[in-house]
One Martini backbone bead per residue (centre of mass of N, CA, C, O) as a GRO file, in nm:
protein
  325
    1UNK     BB    1   0.097   0.052   0.032
    2UNK     BB    2   0.111   0.310   0.006
    3UNK     BB    3   0.230   0.589   0.211
    4UNK     BB    4  -0.072   0.795   0.182
    5UNK     BB    5  -0.277   0.587   0.226
    6UNK     BB    6  -0.198   0.519   0.483
    7UNK     BB    7  -0.227   0.775   0.609
    8UNK     BB    8  -0.502   0.821   0.564
    9UNK     BB    9  -0.652   0.635   0.702
   10UNK     BB   10  -0.505   0.661   0.981
   11UNK     BB   11  -0.648   0.953   1.016
   12UNK     BB   12  -0.942   0.826   0.974
   13UNK     BB   13  -0.934   0.636   1.191
   14UNK     BB   14  -0.893   0.842   1.453
   15UNK     BB   15  -1.148   1.023   1.395
   16UNK     BB   16  -1.334   0.774   1.449
   17UNK     BB   17  -1.267   0.729   1.723
   18UNK     BB   18  -1.248   1.031   1.862
   19UNK     BB   19  -1.591   1.049   1.776
   20UNK     BB   20  -1.643   0.824   1.976
   21UNK     BB   21  -1.560   0.879   2.242
   22UNK     BB   22  -1.716   1.235   2.221
   23UNK     BB   23  -1.925   1.093   2.202
   24UNK     BB   24  -2.176   1.172   2.482
   25UNK     BB   25  -2.038   1.360   2.664
   26UNK     BB   26  -1.981   1.400   2.981
   27UNK     BB   27  -1.750   1.694   3.060
   28UNK     BB   28  -1.801   1.759   3.369
   29UNK     BB   29  -1.730   1.436   3.449
   30UNK     BB   30  -1.455   1.426   3.297
   31UNK     BB   31  -1.314   1.577   3.454
   32UNK     BB   32  -1.375   1.480   3.776
   33UNK     BB   33  -1.194   1.286   3.712
   34UNK     BB   34  -0.975   1.367   3.691
   35UNK     BB   35  -0.924   1.576   3.927
   36UNK     BB   36  -0.910   1.264   4.073
   37UNK     BB   37  -0.575   1.180   3.985
   38UNK     BB   38  -0.419   0.940   4.200
   39UNK     BB   39  -0.050   1.043   4.164
   40UNK     BB   40   0.085   0.810   4.264
   41UNK     BB   41   0.001   0.603   4.058
   42UNK     BB   42   0.089   0.862   3.784
   43UNK     BB   43   0.428   0.807   3.859
   44UNK     BB   44   0.454   0.493   3.864
   45UNK     BB   45   0.376   0.435   3.588
   46UNK     BB   46   0.625   0.577   3.474
   47UNK     BB   47   0.825   0.386   3.621
   48UNK     BB   48   0.757   0.229   3.522
   49UNK     BB   49   0.808   0.213   3.190
   50UNK     BB   50   1.122   0.332   3.249
   51UNK     BB   51   1.131   0.032   3.293
   52UNK     BB   52   1.091  -0.117   3.019
   53UNK     BB   53   1.257   0.005   2.863
   54UNK     BB   54   1.484  -0.113   2.964
   55UNK     BB   55   1.436  -0.388   2.954
   56UNK     BB   56   1.462  -0.349   2.624
   57UNK     BB   57   1.734  -0.238   2.699
   58UNK     BB   58   1.851  -0.531   2.694
   59UNK     BB   59   1.759  -0.717   2.539
   60UNK     BB   60   1.908  -0.612   2.314
   61UNK     BB   61   2.183  -0.654   2.442
   62UNK     BB   62   2.159  -0.983   2.397
   63UNK     BB   63   2.099  -1.008   2.122
   64UNK     BB   64   2.377  -0.872   2.001
   65UNK     BB   65   2.644  -0.941   2.209
   66UNK     BB   66   2.762  -1.158   1.963
   67UNK     BB   67   2.921  -0.855   1.832
   68UNK     BB   68   2.816  -0.626   1.998
   69UNK     BB   69   2.941  -0.348   2.228
   70UNK     BB   70   2.691  -0.138   2.357
   71UNK     BB   71   2.592   0.054   2.580
   72UNK     BB   72   2.304   0.073   2.763
   73UNK     BB   73   2.224   0.359   2.693
   74UNK     BB   74   2.213   0.362   2.435
   75UNK     BB   75   2.012   0.126   2.353
   76UNK     BB   76   1.763   0.331   2.497
   77UNK     BB   77   1.817   0.599   2.376
   78UNK     BB   78   1.676   0.422   2.094
   79UNK     BB   79   1.473   0.315   2.207
   80UNK     BB   80   1.319   0.695   2.235
   81UNK     BB   81   1.329   0.757   1.999
   82UNK     BB   82   1.145   0.525   1.888
   83UNK     BB   83   0.917   0.684   2.016
   84UNK     BB   84   0.925   0.942   1.920
   85UNK     BB   85   0.842   0.857   1.665
   86UNK     BB   86   0.589   0.703   1.732
   87UNK     BB   87   0.444   0.961   1.795
   88UNK     BB   88   0.476   1.193   1.625
   89UNK     BB   89   0.534   1.028   1.323
   90UNK     BB   90   0.473   0.949   1.034
   91UNK     BB   91   0.477   0.609   0.943
   92UNK     BB   92   0.644   0.458   1.150
   93UNK     BB   93   0.980   0.497   1.175
   94UNK     BB   94   1.118   0.406   1.466
   95UNK     BB   95   1.243   0.179   1.426
   96UNK     BB   96   1.438   0.321   1.181
   97UNK     BB   97   1.507   0.463   1.382
   98UNK     BB   98   1.649   0.311   1.607
   99UNK     BB   99   1.852   0.225   1.405
  100UNK     BB  100   2.015   0.477   1.304
  101UNK     BB  101   2.130   0.556   1.580
  102UNK     BB  102   2.292   0.290   1.638
  103UNK     BB  103   2.467   0.329   1.385
  104UNK     BB  104   2.575   0.595   1.464
  105UNK     BB  105   2.655   0.565   1.737
  106UNK     BB  106   2.811   0.224   1.652
  107UNK     BB  107   2.918  -0.039   1.434
  108UNK     BB  108   2.642  -0.127   1.352
  109UNK     BB  109   2.437  -0.201   1.125
  110UNK     BB  110   2.120  -0.054   1.008
  111UNK     BB  111   1.991  -0.326   0.943
  112UNK     BB  112   2.095  -0.528   1.147
  113UNK     BB  113   2.015  -0.384   1.294
  114UNK     BB  114   1.659  -0.416   1.231
  115UNK     BB  115   1.624  -0.703   1.250
  116UNK     BB  116   1.684  -0.702   1.578
  117UNK     BB  117   1.354  -0.519   1.546
  118UNK     BB  118   1.223  -0.762   1.448
  119UNK     BB  119   1.265  -0.983   1.646
  120UNK     BB  120   1.152  -0.860   1.869
  121UNK     BB  121   0.835  -0.805   1.724
  122UNK     BB  122   0.840  -1.087   1.747
  123UNK     BB  123   0.848  -1.171   2.067
  124UNK     BB  124   0.564  -0.933   2.117
  125UNK     BB  125   0.397  -1.094   1.951
  126UNK     BB  126   0.419  -1.364   2.087
  127UNK     BB  127   0.328  -1.311   2.380
  128UNK     BB  128   0.051  -1.210   2.328
  129UNK     BB  129  -0.053  -1.455   2.213
  130UNK     BB  130   0.004  -1.620   2.436
  131UNK     BB  131  -0.202  -1.469   2.639
  132UNK     BB  132  -0.455  -1.454   2.458
  133UNK     BB  133  -0.493  -1.782   2.440
  134UNK     BB  134  -0.446  -1.788   2.812
  135UNK     BB  135  -0.699  -1.568   2.782
  136UNK     BB  136  -0.932  -1.740   2.574
  137UNK     BB  137  -1.073  -1.881   2.839
  138UNK     BB  138  -1.219  -1.714   3.005
  139UNK     BB  139  -1.250  -1.502   2.721
  140UNK     BB  140  -1.464  -1.402   2.420
  141UNK     BB  141  -1.274  -1.276   2.191
  142UNK     BB  142  -1.436  -1.393   1.925
  143UNK     BB  143  -1.701  -1.163   1.967
  144UNK     BB  144  -1.533  -0.964   1.899
  145UNK     BB  145  -1.312  -1.027   1.664
  146UNK     BB  146  -1.379  -1.306   1.583
  147UNK     BB  147  -1.327  -1.562   1.467
  148UNK     BB  148  -0.996  -1.730   1.410
  149UNK     BB  149  -0.784  -1.494   1.446
  150UNK     BB  150  -0.588  -1.526   1.658
  151UNK     BB  151  -0.515  -1.785   1.561
  152UNK     BB  152  -0.410  -1.788   1.304
  153UNK     BB  153  -0.224  -1.515   1.395
  154UNK     BB  154  -0.029  -1.719   1.548
  155UNK     BB  155   0.050  -1.920   1.359
  156UNK     BB  156   0.263  -1.725   1.153
  157UNK     BB  157   0.422  -1.637   1.419
  158UNK     BB  158   0.499  -1.937   1.465
  159UNK     BB  159   0.598  -1.935   1.133
  160UNK     BB  160   0.823  -1.761   1.171
  161UNK     BB  161   0.990  -1.774   1.416
  162UNK     BB  162   1.065  -2.110   1.384
  163UNK     BB  163   1.228  -1.972   1.088
  164UNK     BB  164   1.428  -1.721   1.197
  165UNK     BB  165   1.548  -1.885   1.450
  166UNK     BB  166   1.655  -2.139   1.264
  167UNK     BB  167   1.906  -2.207   1.220
  168UNK     BB  168   1.876  -2.387   0.951
  169UNK     BB  169   1.740  -2.132   0.778
  170UNK     BB  170   1.911  -1.882   0.805
  171UNK     BB  171   2.151  -2.074   0.613
  172UNK     BB  172   1.942  -2.116   0.345
  173UNK     BB  173   1.881  -1.794   0.298
  174UNK     BB  174   2.158  -1.682   0.247
  175UNK     BB  175   2.236  -1.885   0.011
  176UNK     BB  176   1.971  -1.779  -0.170
  177UNK     BB  177   2.096  -1.411  -0.124
  178UNK     BB  178   2.388  -1.491  -0.285
  179UNK     BB  179   2.247  -1.548  -0.549
  180UNK     BB  180   2.075  -1.305  -0.585
  181UNK     BB  181   2.353  -1.103  -0.630
  182UNK     BB  182   2.482  -1.271  -0.807
  183UNK     BB  183   2.172  -1.269  -1.079
  184UNK     BB  184   2.180  -0.935  -1.060
  185UNK     BB  185   2.162  -0.671  -1.080
  186UNK     BB  186   2.277  -0.403  -0.873
  187UNK     BB  187   2.045  -0.282  -0.756
  188UNK     BB  188   1.883  -0.599  -0.623
  189UNK     BB  189   2.112  -0.638  -0.492
  190UNK     BB  190   2.157  -0.442  -0.256
  191UNK     BB  191   1.851  -0.524  -0.151
  192UNK     BB  192   1.979  -0.812  -0.047
  193UNK     BB  193   2.160  -0.712   0.120
  194UNK     BB  194   1.969  -0.593   0.328
  195UNK     BB  195   1.819  -0.882   0.335
  196UNK     BB  196   2.043  -1.022   0.493
  197UNK     BB  197   2.110  -0.824   0.727
  198UNK     BB  198   1.795  -0.885   0.826
  199UNK     BB  199   1.847  -1.108   0.873
  200UNK     BB  200   2.153  -1.092   1.058
  201UNK     BB  201   2.019  -1.016   1.298
  202UNK     BB  202   1.956  -1.338   1.417
  203UNK     BB  203   2.278  -1.417   1.514
  204UNK     BB  204   2.214  -1.405   1.843
  205UNK     BB  205   2.060  -1.727   1.879
  206UNK     BB  206   2.302  -1.875   1.861
  207UNK     BB  207   2.344  -1.761   2.140
  208UNK     BB  208   2.224  -1.981   2.397
  209UNK     BB  209   2.308  -1.848   2.667
  210UNK     BB  210   2.083  -1.578   2.647
  211UNK     BB  211   1.754  -1.721   2.511
  212UNK     BB  212   1.660  -1.720   2.776
  213UNK     BB  213   1.659  -1.424   2.854
  214UNK     BB  214   1.472  -1.307   2.615
  215UNK     BB  215   1.219  -1.478   2.706
  216UNK     BB  216   1.183  -1.330   3.006
  217UNK     BB  217   1.202  -1.087   2.942
  218UNK     BB  218   0.916  -1.061   2.694
  219UNK     BB  219   0.737  -1.118   2.950
  220UNK     BB  220   0.813  -0.947   3.183
  221UNK     BB  221   0.700  -0.671   2.999
  222UNK     BB  222   0.432  -0.731   3.044
  223UNK     BB  223   0.415  -0.730   3.294
  224UNK     BB  224   0.485  -0.422   3.308
  225UNK     BB  225   0.216  -0.392   3.100
  226UNK     BB  226   0.015  -0.440   3.369
  227UNK     BB  227   0.091  -0.272   3.652
  228UNK     BB  228  -0.002  -0.018   3.450
  229UNK     BB  229  -0.215  -0.077   3.432
  230UNK     BB  230  -0.349  -0.094   3.747
  231UNK     BB  231  -0.261   0.178   3.809
  232UNK     BB  232  -0.442   0.345   3.585
  233UNK     BB  233  -0.715   0.263   3.757
  234UNK     BB  234  -0.588   0.357   4.035
  235UNK     BB  235  -0.579   0.643   3.963
  236UNK     BB  236  -0.884   0.700   3.827
  237UNK     BB  237  -1.088   0.558   4.035
  238UNK     BB  238  -1.164   0.237   3.912
  239UNK     BB  239  -1.342  -0.029   3.847
  240UNK     BB  240  -1.132  -0.366   3.785
  241UNK     BB  241  -1.013  -0.614   3.770
  242UNK     BB  242  -0.782  -0.813   3.715
  243UNK     BB  243  -0.853  -0.945   3.482
  244UNK     BB  244  -0.998  -0.681   3.333
  245UNK     BB  245  -0.691  -0.555   3.249
  246UNK     BB  246  -0.552  -0.784   3.052
  247UNK     BB  247  -0.733  -0.705   2.894
  248UNK     BB  248  -0.710  -0.458   2.796
  249UNK     BB  249  -0.403  -0.458   2.738
  250UNK     BB  250  -0.429  -0.622   2.506
  251UNK     BB  251  -0.676  -0.486   2.321
  252UNK     BB  252  -0.439  -0.168   2.326
  253UNK     BB  253  -0.197  -0.348   2.189
  254UNK     BB  254  -0.391  -0.409   1.889
  255UNK     BB  255  -0.431  -0.168   1.801
  256UNK     BB  256  -0.182  -0.016   1.731
  257UNK     BB  257  -0.160  -0.147   1.499
  258UNK     BB  258  -0.346   0.039   1.376
  259UNK     BB  259  -0.403   0.254   1.140
  260UNK     BB  260  -0.281   0.564   1.225
  261UNK     BB  261  -0.209   0.819   1.407
  262UNK     BB  262   0.045   0.930   1.568
  263UNK     BB  263   0.032   0.722   1.820
  264UNK     BB  264  -0.258   0.639   1.831
  265UNK     BB  265  -0.483   0.783   1.805
  266UNK     BB  266  -0.814   0.710   1.883
  267UNK     BB  267  -0.781   0.415   1.836
  268UNK     BB  268  -0.688   0.371   2.135
  269UNK     BB  269  -0.928   0.468   2.269
  270UNK     BB  270  -1.085   0.379   2.174
  271UNK     BB  271  -1.084   0.063   2.228
  272UNK     BB  272  -1.115   0.172   2.582
  273UNK     BB  273  -1.367   0.180   2.558
  274UNK     BB  274  -1.520  -0.010   2.462
  275UNK     BB  275  -1.384  -0.244   2.690
  276UNK     BB  276  -1.508  -0.064   2.918
  277UNK     BB  277  -1.769   0.031   2.845
  278UNK     BB  278  -1.947  -0.263   2.661
  279UNK     BB  279  -1.840  -0.462   2.845
  280UNK     BB  280  -1.789  -0.347   3.149
  281UNK     BB  281  -1.983  -0.120   3.194
  282UNK     BB  282  -1.875   0.166   3.186
  283UNK     BB  283  -1.881   0.482   3.196
  284UNK     BB  284  -1.783   0.673   2.946
  285UNK     BB  285  -1.628   0.867   3.121
  286UNK     BB  286  -1.420   0.617   3.276
  287UNK     BB  287  -1.296   0.565   3.001
  288UNK     BB  288  -1.211   0.800   2.868
  289UNK     BB  289  -0.998   0.848   3.105
  290UNK     BB  290  -0.850   0.593   3.098
  291UNK     BB  291  -0.723   0.614   2.813
  292UNK     BB  292  -0.576   0.890   2.901
  293UNK     BB  293  -0.406   0.811   3.059
  294UNK     BB  294  -0.282   0.598   2.920
  295UNK     BB  295  -0.143   0.743   2.743
  296UNK     BB  296  -0.054   0.907   2.846
  297UNK     BB  297   0.193   0.718   3.012
  298UNK     BB  298   0.325   0.691   2.743
  299UNK     BB  299   0.392   0.962   2.529
  300UNK     BB  300   0.544   1.225   2.694
  301UNK     BB  301   0.786   1.020   2.829
  302UNK     BB  302   0.870   0.943   2.496
  303UNK     BB  303   0.926   1.229   2.380
  304UNK     BB  304   1.103   1.399   2.589
  305UNK     BB  305   1.316   1.164   2.663
  306UNK     BB  306   1.353   1.117   2.296
  307UNK     BB  307   1.434   1.488   2.311
  308UNK     BB  308   1.715   1.453   2.458
  309UNK     BB  309   1.840   1.265   2.313
  310UNK     BB  310   1.886   1.363   2.038
  311UNK     BB  311   2.001   1.593   2.081
  312UNK     BB  312   2.263   1.465   2.253
  313UNK     BB  313   2.336   1.292   1.926
  314UNK     BB  314   2.256   1.469   1.670
  315UNK     BB  315   1.911   1.488   1.597
  316UNK     BB  316   1.695   1.512   1.373
  317UNK     BB  317   1.383   1.488   1.186
  318UNK     BB  318   1.540   1.509   0.885
  319UNK     BB  319   1.676   1.224   0.962
  320UNK     BB  320   1.442   1.042   0.985
  321UNK     BB  321   1.332   1.063   0.747
  322UNK     BB  322   1.584   1.019   0.541
  323UNK     BB  323   1.604   0.685   0.638
  324UNK     BB  324   1.289   0.599   0.549
  325UNK     BB  325   1.328   0.592   0.187
   0.00000   0.00000   0.00000
């Protein structure tokens, strides 16, 4: 899909989402809910969010440990710049921004760095789907998302996961790309070299000593996100069970993948309001208050800290855009 068509679709979906969440809202009640936020739980949520970014950076360090020794602070800075890109700029260029940043401040190739980030996302999605399948025994996701949707996506992700993590499969892909490089034009060969570098980002999993740590941290990240969701619920002062908080996390995590304006504005809020108001039957104002708070807990720190690291590394928005071409 043309990126401008995708961007236009995202803007349209965000507008529809915002229209849905703000329709028939009692703004006086919403303001009361926001004014009564418990700031202890709010700031604790922000603290946990930053901790999750550190955990993500540690996992990334384990992923690239076999070939590169990059300081944790530089990896953390690259992660925050990536989230800044996703929060502020169109076309979801955060992953490209993150790969560009770490390649600028270390010896890793930007395409190989991008391969490690793809591996991260596969780990994140695989962990999320495993959690979703487990929770699905107790909550009828099929009534919300359609029959077999989660099962089919899980099978596809599992196939990609096994293929890319298997050393022999990656070796065969390397051979295929080497042949394509030799037998194609200079322009096409360059593309295949880049693809080979991206797949090379998975080679760190050959170092089996780190694999358990990588898998453990992948699930630990979702545990932190779950605690953040619980803290947000406490901060806004609404009555949701531990199980319902997990459902909110799962649904909003899927919503982030839907095309939208930068920062998942509108789509994230719509998903939260839909599940809390329509399924858990809280008021529209309580649901929207929770949506605004949970979104702000992530959005504001990511933008502020990401901007600080951009200044530190002398990276401009033009740099991020040019490296997404």
